Amino acid sequence: MTETAAAAEWRWARADEQARLVLAAEPPRRLPVLAVGALVAVVLVVVLGVALATPPDSAPRWAVAVVGAVLGFAMVGVDVVRTVRGSRRRPELLPVISSLTGREQRAVGRAVHGRVVAPADRLRVVRAAAVQTASGQGVLVALGLLLVIGSVAGTGAGETGSWFVVATAALVQLVSAVVALRAVAAARRFVGSEPVDARRSSLSDRNPGTRSGRSDGS
């Protein structure tokens, strides 16, 4: 076995061990992503609507923008605290794919989205990653940052210069939020399409190697 293959085997073995913990435990509570997304959309519409309807530096514009930014920061804070505290008390909440390279993580994502078929010795990792993503991991951060940047843009919606930079950042964050929401939707479809026995199985076989995994990310 080459050094590269041995390193890949070690990464996937770590991911596989974490996947065992995830699949053996109760699935994490699912975030109501549609409700949270709708709330963020409503707040953004209000923030930008007030910004366009009021003059620069007006009290209503700043008040609404501050409320939106505070709500966004609160969403980010809740997600960070929940992740840190949860991972200390429940090791199965730690990300399954954290030991994998970026290429390997993208391969797992393609399998969850149904774009490729995961090989048998990688399927446990894909299942566990789907279970974690289906809970809404990272969505609060993505939507919270979108709300913060959108609120900052709303404070200068009638001006030029630096506002254009902020608006561009808001657009980039909007794309990031949409990607996060699509990932959750794909993961929930993946988990929902599997038989219950397959989802709960710990698949006691150990990773046999990296041969079948190379075509899907190692």
PDB file of C-alpha atoms in Angstrom:
ATOM      1  CA  MET A   1       0.000   0.000   0.000  1.00  0.00           C
ATOM      2  CA  THR A   2       1.408   3.376  -0.980  1.00  0.00           C
ATOM      3  CA  GLU A   3       1.742   6.259   1.458  1.00  0.00           C
ATOM      4  CA  THR A   4      -1.101   8.115  -0.287  1.00  0.00           C
ATOM      5  CA  ALA A   5      -3.390   5.078  -0.114  1.00  0.00           C
ATOM      6  CA  ALA A   6      -2.515   4.531   3.550  1.00  0.00           C
ATOM      7  CA  ALA A   7      -3.361   8.147   4.375  1.00  0.00           C
ATOM      8  CA  ALA A   8      -6.684   7.837   2.559  1.00  0.00           C
ATOM      9  CA  GLU A   9      -7.430   4.604   4.408  1.00  0.00           C
ATOM     10  CA  TRP A  10      -6.719   6.318   7.733  1.00  0.00           C
ATOM     11  CA  ARG A  11      -9.027   9.251   6.898  1.00  0.00           C
ATOM     12  CA  TRP A  12     -11.874   7.004   5.840  1.00  0.00           C
ATOM     13  CA  ALA A  13     -11.360   4.743   8.872  1.00  0.00           C
ATOM     14  CA  ARG A  14     -11.767   7.766  11.172  1.00  0.00           C
ATOM     15  CA  ALA A  15     -14.874   8.847   9.276  1.00  0.00           C
ATOM     16  CA  ASP A  16     -16.231   5.310   9.478  1.00  0.00           C
ATOM     17  CA  GLU A  17     -15.759   5.128  13.245  1.00  0.00           C
ATOM     18  CA  GLN A  18     -17.568   8.439  13.676  1.00  0.00           C
ATOM     19  CA  ALA A  19     -20.315   7.193  11.343  1.00  0.00           C
ATOM     20  CA  ARG A  20     -20.821   4.173  13.627  1.00  0.00           C
ATOM     21  CA  LEU A  21     -21.462   6.517  16.556  1.00  0.00           C
ATOM     22  CA  VAL A  22     -23.893   8.624  14.546  1.00  0.00           C
ATOM     23  CA  LEU A  23     -25.935   5.704  13.229  1.00  0.00           C
ATOM     24  CA  ALA A  24     -26.024   3.941  16.605  1.00  0.00           C
ATOM     25  CA  ALA A  25     -27.418   7.019  18.371  1.00  0.00           C
ATOM     26  CA  GLU A  26     -30.779   8.721  18.140  1.00  0.00           C
ATOM     27  CA  PRO A  27     -30.929  11.042  15.111  1.00  0.00           C
ATOM     28  CA  PRO A  28     -30.305  14.689  16.033  1.00  0.00           C
ATOM     29  CA  ARG A  29     -33.346  16.927  16.296  1.00  0.00           C
ATOM     30  CA  ARG A  30     -34.273  18.431  12.949  1.00  0.00           C
ATOM     31  CA  LEU A  31     -34.353  22.169  12.522  1.00  0.00           C
ATOM     32  CA  PRO A  32     -37.595  23.480  10.929  1.00  0.00           C
ATOM     33  CA  VAL A  33     -35.641  24.953   8.033  1.00  0.00           C
ATOM     34  CA  LEU A  34     -38.697  26.071   6.048  1.00  0.00           C
ATOM     35  CA  ALA A  35     -40.065  28.071   8.967  1.00  0.00           C
ATOM     36  CA  VAL A  36     -36.676  29.606   9.764  1.00  0.00           C
ATOM     37  CA  GLY A  37     -36.059  30.406   6.104  1.00  0.00           C
ATOM     38  CA  ALA A  38     -39.475  32.030   5.799  1.00  0.00           C
ATOM     39  CA  LEU A  39     -38.817  34.118   8.923  1.00  0.00           C
ATOM     40  CA  VAL A  40     -35.496  35.345   7.546  1.00  0.00           C
ATOM     41  CA  ALA A  41     -37.102  36.175   4.203  1.00  0.00           C
ATOM     42  CA  VAL A  42     -39.855  38.195   5.888  1.00  0.00           C
ATOM     43  CA  VAL A  43     -37.376  40.125   8.034  1.00  0.00           C
ATOM     44  CA  LEU A  44     -35.199  40.890   5.011  1.00  0.00           C
ATOM     45  CA  VAL A  45     -38.185  42.141   3.038  1.00  0.00           C
ATOM     46  CA  VAL A  46     -39.170  44.420   5.927  1.00  0.00           C
ATOM     47  CA  VAL A  47     -35.594  45.699   6.363  1.00  0.00           C
ATOM     48  CA  LEU A  48     -35.105  46.474   2.675  1.00  0.00           C
ATOM     49  CA  GLY A  49     -38.653  47.819   2.300  1.00  0.00           C
ATOM     50  CA  VAL A  50     -38.161  50.295   5.143  1.00  0.00           C
ATOM     51  CA  ALA A  51     -34.729  51.215   3.755  1.00  0.00           C
ATOM     52  CA  LEU A  52     -36.176  52.058   0.350  1.00  0.00           C
ATOM     53  CA  ALA A  53     -39.128  53.953   1.821  1.00  0.00           C
ATOM     54  CA  THR A  54     -37.193  56.129   4.258  1.00  0.00           C
ATOM     55  CA  PRO A  55     -34.342  58.627   3.801  1.00  0.00           C
ATOM     56  CA  PRO A  56     -30.746  57.765   4.748  1.00  0.00           C
ATOM     57  CA  ASP A  57     -29.878  58.031   8.440  1.00  0.00           C
ATOM     58  CA  SER A  58     -33.557  58.018   9.419  1.00  0.00           C
ATOM     59  CA  ALA A  59     -34.437  56.462  12.762  1.00  0.00           C
ATOM     60  CA  PRO A  60     -36.892  53.873  11.365  1.00  0.00           C
ATOM     61  CA  ARG A  61     -34.324  52.613   8.851  1.00  0.00           C
ATOM     62  CA  TRP A  62     -31.645  52.154  11.500  1.00  0.00           C
ATOM     63  CA  ALA A  63     -34.031  50.696  14.066  1.00  0.00           C
ATOM     64  CA  VAL A  64     -35.289  48.000  11.702  1.00  0.00           C
ATOM     65  CA  ALA A  65     -31.774  47.244  10.454  1.00  0.00           C
ATOM     66  CA  VAL A  66     -30.462  46.885  14.012  1.00  0.00           C
ATOM     67  CA  VAL A  67     -33.275  44.507  14.917  1.00  0.00           C
ATOM     68  CA  GLY A  68     -32.528  42.416  11.830  1.00  0.00           C
ATOM     69  CA  ALA A  69     -28.789  42.328  12.571  1.00  0.00           C
ATOM     70  CA  VAL A  70     -29.354  41.379  16.218  1.00  0.00           C
ATOM     71  CA  LEU A  71     -31.663  38.566  15.179  1.00  0.00           C
ATOM     72  CA  GLY A  72     -29.064  37.356  12.686  1.00  0.00           C
ATOM     73  CA  PHE A  73     -26.277  37.374  15.273  1.00  0.00           C
ATOM     74  CA  ALA A  74     -28.565  35.528  17.694  1.00  0.00           C
ATOM     75  CA  MET A  75     -29.154  32.780  15.108  1.00  0.00           C
ATOM     76  CA  VAL A  76     -25.427  32.376  14.535  1.00  0.00           C
ATOM     77  CA  GLY A  77     -24.770  32.332  18.284  1.00  0.00           C
ATOM     78  CA  VAL A  78     -27.442  29.729  18.966  1.00  0.00           C
ATOM     79  CA  ASP A  79     -26.042  27.416  16.294  1.00  0.00           C
ATOM     80  CA  VAL A  80     -22.447  27.807  17.486  1.00  0.00           C
ATOM     81  CA  VAL A  81     -23.324  27.241  21.146  1.00  0.00           C
ATOM     82  CA  ARG A  82     -25.536  24.285  20.315  1.00  0.00           C
ATOM     83  CA  THR A  83     -22.787  22.703  18.225  1.00  0.00           C
ATOM     84  CA  VAL A  84     -20.029  23.234  20.799  1.00  0.00           C
ATOM     85  CA  ARG A  85     -22.052  22.088  23.806  1.00  0.00           C
ATOM     86  CA  GLY A  86     -23.692  19.244  21.941  1.00  0.00           C
ATOM     87  CA  SER A  87     -20.421  17.842  20.611  1.00  0.00           C
ATOM     88  CA  ARG A  88     -18.959  17.786  24.143  1.00  0.00           C
ATOM     89  CA  ARG A  89     -21.908  15.906  25.602  1.00  0.00           C
ATOM     90  CA  ARG A  90     -22.687  13.785  22.549  1.00  0.00           C
ATOM     91  CA  PRO A  91     -19.623  12.712  20.524  1.00  0.00           C
ATOM     92  CA  GLU A  92     -21.928  11.469  17.748  1.00  0.00           C
ATOM     93  CA  LEU A  93     -22.727  15.091  16.885  1.00  0.00           C
ATOM     94  CA  LEU A  94     -19.178  15.737  15.689  1.00  0.00           C
ATOM     95  CA  PRO A  95     -19.058  16.019  11.864  1.00  0.00           C
ATOM     96  CA  VAL A  96     -18.571  12.648  10.216  1.00  0.00           C
ATOM     97  CA  ILE A  97     -16.570  13.980   7.267  1.00  0.00           C
ATOM     98  CA  SER A  98     -14.228  16.302   9.204  1.00  0.00           C
ATOM     99  CA  SER A  99     -11.278  13.923   8.748  1.00  0.00           C
ATOM    100  CA  LEU A 100     -11.738  13.745   4.966  1.00  0.00           C
ATOM    101  CA  THR A 101     -10.130  15.970   2.368  1.00  0.00           C
ATOM    102  CA  GLY A 102     -12.169  18.566   0.498  1.00  0.00           C
ATOM    103  CA  ARG A 103     -12.355  16.300  -2.527  1.00  0.00           C
ATOM    104  CA  GLU A 104     -13.553  13.383  -0.438  1.00  0.00           C
ATOM    105  CA  GLN A 105     -16.127  15.549   1.319  1.00  0.00           C
ATOM    106  CA  ARG A 106     -17.482  16.682  -2.051  1.00  0.00           C
ATOM    107  CA  ALA A 107     -17.667  13.031  -3.114  1.00  0.00           C
ATOM    108  CA  VAL A 108     -19.783  12.250  -0.042  1.00  0.00           C
ATOM    109  CA  GLY A 109     -21.983  15.229  -0.878  1.00  0.00           C
ATOM    110  CA  ARG A 110     -22.495  13.992  -4.444  1.00  0.00           C
ATOM    111  CA  ALA A 111     -23.535  10.604  -3.094  1.00  0.00           C
ATOM    112  CA  VAL A 112     -26.028  12.209  -0.705  1.00  0.00           C
ATOM    113  CA  HIS A 113     -27.445  14.263  -3.588  1.00  0.00           C
ATOM    114  CA  GLY A 114     -27.830  11.064  -5.621  1.00  0.00           C
ATOM    115  CA  ARG A 115     -25.387  12.119  -8.322  1.00  0.00           C
ATOM    116  CA  VAL A 116     -23.153   9.084  -7.753  1.00  0.00           C
ATOM    117  CA  VAL A 117     -23.620   5.715  -6.091  1.00  0.00           C
ATOM    118  CA  ALA A 118     -21.514   5.266  -2.970  1.00  0.00           C
ATOM    119  CA  PRO A 119     -19.436   2.062  -2.870  1.00  0.00           C
ATOM    120  CA  ALA A 120     -20.420  -0.420  -0.181  1.00  0.00           C
ATOM    121  CA  ASP A 121     -17.413   0.325   2.036  1.00  0.00           C
ATOM    122  CA  ARG A 122     -18.226   4.051   2.027  1.00  0.00           C
ATOM    123  CA  LEU A 123     -21.987   3.802   2.396  1.00  0.00           C
ATOM    124  CA  ARG A 124     -21.973   4.033   6.187  1.00  0.00           C
ATOM    125  CA  VAL A 125     -20.117   7.356   6.029  1.00  0.00           C
ATOM    126  CA  VAL A 126     -22.561   8.665   3.420  1.00  0.00           C
ATOM    127  CA  ARG A 127     -25.554   7.600   5.511  1.00  0.00           C
ATOM    128  CA  ALA A 128     -24.212   9.215   8.653  1.00  0.00           C
ATOM    129  CA  ALA A 129     -23.322  12.420   6.815  1.00  0.00           C
ATOM    130  CA  ALA A 130     -26.848  12.535   5.401  1.00  0.00           C
ATOM    131  CA  VAL A 131     -28.350  12.078   8.875  1.00  0.00           C
ATOM    132  CA  GLN A 132     -26.296  14.972  10.224  1.00  0.00           C
ATOM    133  CA  THR A 133     -27.014  17.258   7.282  1.00  0.00           C
ATOM    134  CA  ALA A 134     -30.724  16.415   7.441  1.00  0.00           C
ATOM    135  CA  SER A 135     -30.835  17.871  10.961  1.00  0.00           C
ATOM    136  CA  GLY A 136     -30.070  21.297   9.509  1.00  0.00           C
ATOM    137  CA  GLN A 137     -26.435  21.624  10.531  1.00  0.00           C
ATOM    138  CA  GLY A 138     -25.028  24.978   9.481  1.00  0.00           C
ATOM    139  CA  VAL A 139     -28.318  26.385   8.204  1.00  0.00           C
ATOM    140  CA  LEU A 140     -28.779  28.771  11.124  1.00  0.00           C
ATOM    141  CA  VAL A 141     -25.289  30.175  10.564  1.00  0.00           C
ATOM    142  CA  ALA A 142     -25.855  30.630   6.823  1.00  0.00           C
ATOM    143  CA  LEU A 143     -29.248  32.286   7.283  1.00  0.00           C
ATOM    144  CA  GLY A 144     -28.090  34.335  10.272  1.00  0.00           C
ATOM    145  CA  LEU A 145     -25.136  35.760   8.358  1.00  0.00           C
ATOM    146  CA  LEU A 146     -27.436  36.522   5.434  1.00  0.00           C
ATOM    147  CA  LEU A 147     -29.710  38.450   7.777  1.00  0.00           C
ATOM    148  CA  VAL A 148     -26.785  40.362   9.309  1.00  0.00           C
ATOM    149  CA  ILE A 149     -25.307  41.348   5.938  1.00  0.00           C
ATOM    150  CA  GLY A 150     -28.738  42.159   4.501  1.00  0.00           C
ATOM    151  CA  SER A 151     -29.492  44.385   7.485  1.00  0.00           C
ATOM    152  CA  VAL A 152     -26.183  46.200   7.093  1.00  0.00           C
ATOM    153  CA  ALA A 153     -26.974  46.723   3.413  1.00  0.00           C
ATOM    154  CA  GLY A 154     -30.364  48.081   4.432  1.00  0.00           C
ATOM    155  CA  THR A 155     -28.798  50.887   6.409  1.00  0.00           C
ATOM    156  CA  GLY A 156     -27.478  52.396   3.175  1.00  0.00           C
ATOM    157  CA  ALA A 157     -29.888  51.147   0.533  1.00  0.00           C
ATOM    158  CA  GLY A 158     -30.227  54.609  -0.959  1.00  0.00           C
ATOM    159  CA  GLU A 159     -26.528  55.313  -1.191  1.00  0.00           C
ATOM    160  CA  THR A 160     -23.626  54.167  -3.344  1.00  0.00           C
ATOM    161  CA  GLY A 161     -19.975  53.406  -2.672  1.00  0.00           C
ATOM    162  CA  SER A 162     -19.479  51.038   0.232  1.00  0.00           C
ATOM    163  CA  TRP A 163     -23.098  49.900   0.065  1.00  0.00           C
ATOM    164  CA  PHE A 164     -22.378  48.196  -3.257  1.00  0.00           C
ATOM    165  CA  VAL A 165     -19.702  46.088  -1.579  1.00  0.00           C
ATOM    166  CA  VAL A 166     -22.101  45.135   1.211  1.00  0.00           C
ATOM    167  CA  ALA A 167     -24.847  44.307  -1.297  1.00  0.00           C
ATOM    168  CA  THR A 168     -22.414  42.076  -3.194  1.00  0.00           C
ATOM    169  CA  ALA A 169     -21.495  40.301   0.042  1.00  0.00           C
ATOM    170  CA  ALA A 170     -25.209  39.828   0.759  1.00  0.00           C
ATOM    171  CA  LEU A 171     -25.692  38.255  -2.667  1.00  0.00           C
ATOM    172  CA  VAL A 172     -22.786  35.879  -2.077  1.00  0.00           C
ATOM    173  CA  GLN A 173     -24.210  34.926   1.318  1.00  0.00           C
ATOM    174  CA  LEU A 174     -27.635  34.391  -0.260  1.00  0.00           C
ATOM    175  CA  VAL A 175     -26.092  31.833  -2.609  1.00  0.00           C
ATOM    176  CA  SER A 176     -24.404  30.168   0.370  1.00  0.00           C
ATOM    177  CA  ALA A 177     -27.724  29.990   2.237  1.00  0.00           C
ATOM    178  CA  VAL A 178     -29.492  28.496  -0.783  1.00  0.00           C
ATOM    179  CA  VAL A 179     -26.750  25.866  -1.110  1.00  0.00           C
ATOM    180  CA  ALA A 180     -27.125  24.996   2.585  1.00  0.00           C
ATOM    181  CA  LEU A 181     -30.900  24.666   2.255  1.00  0.00           C
ATOM    182  CA  ARG A 182     -30.570  22.483  -0.844  1.00  0.00           C
ATOM    183  CA  ALA A 183     -28.088  20.249   0.992  1.00  0.00           C
ATOM    184  CA  VAL A 184     -30.567  19.747   3.826  1.00  0.00           C
ATOM    185  CA  ALA A 185     -33.373  18.951   1.383  1.00  0.00           C
ATOM    186  CA  ALA A 186     -31.190  16.421  -0.468  1.00  0.00           C
ATOM    187  CA  ALA A 187     -30.082  14.788   2.790  1.00  0.00           C
ATOM    188  CA  ARG A 188     -33.673  14.423   3.970  1.00  0.00           C
ATOM    189  CA  ARG A 189     -34.623  12.815   0.674  1.00  0.00           C
ATOM    190  CA  PHE A 190     -31.679  10.434   0.985  1.00  0.00           C
ATOM    191  CA  VAL A 191     -32.535   9.454   4.555  1.00  0.00           C
ATOM    192  CA  GLY A 192     -36.226   9.147   3.745  1.00  0.00           C
ATOM    193  CA  SER A 193     -35.597   6.929   0.726  1.00  0.00           C
ATOM    194  CA  GLU A 194     -33.651   4.317   2.703  1.00  0.00           C
ATOM    195  CA  PRO A 195     -35.342   1.415   4.502  1.00  0.00           C
ATOM    196  CA  VAL A 196     -35.474   1.879   8.284  1.00  0.00           C
ATOM    197  CA  ASP A 197     -33.316  -1.216   8.857  1.00  0.00           C
ATOM    198  CA  ALA A 198     -30.625   0.166   6.556  1.00  0.00           C
ATOM    199  CA  ARG A 199     -30.624   3.520   8.312  1.00  0.00           C
ATOM    200  CA  ARG A 200     -30.217   1.915  11.724  1.00  0.00           C
ATOM    201  CA  SER A 201     -27.719  -0.735  10.698  1.00  0.00           C
ATOM    202  CA  SER A 202     -24.222  -0.375  12.094  1.00  0.00           C
ATOM    203  CA  LEU A 203     -22.832  -2.542   9.261  1.00  0.00           C
ATOM    204  CA  SER A 204     -20.303  -4.353  11.411  1.00  0.00           C
ATOM    205  CA  ASP A 205     -17.931  -4.979   8.510  1.00  0.00           C
ATOM    206  CA  ARG A 206     -14.769  -2.904   8.685  1.00  0.00           C
ATOM    207  CA  ASN A 207     -13.558  -0.794   5.781  1.00  0.00           C
ATOM    208  CA  PRO A 208     -11.808  -3.270   3.482  1.00  0.00           C
ATOM    209  CA  GLY A 209      -9.665  -0.687   1.743  1.00  0.00           C
ATOM    210  CA  THR A 210      -9.595   2.251  -0.593  1.00  0.00           C
ATOM    211  CA  ARG A 211     -10.099   0.533  -3.936  1.00  0.00           C
ATOM    212  CA  SER A 212     -13.795   1.228  -4.362  1.00  0.00           C
ATOM    213  CA  GLY A 213     -13.461   4.561  -2.619  1.00  0.00           C
ATOM    214  CA  ARG A 214     -11.000   5.991  -5.121  1.00  0.00           C
ATOM    215  CA  SER A 215     -13.591   6.514  -7.794  1.00  0.00           C
ATOM    216  CA  ASP A 216     -15.705   8.443  -5.295  1.00  0.00           C
ATOM    217  CA  GLY A 217     -13.206  10.714  -3.654  1.00  0.00           C
ATOM    218  CA  SER A 218     -10.089   9.009  -2.283  1.00  0.00           C
TER     219      SER A 218
END
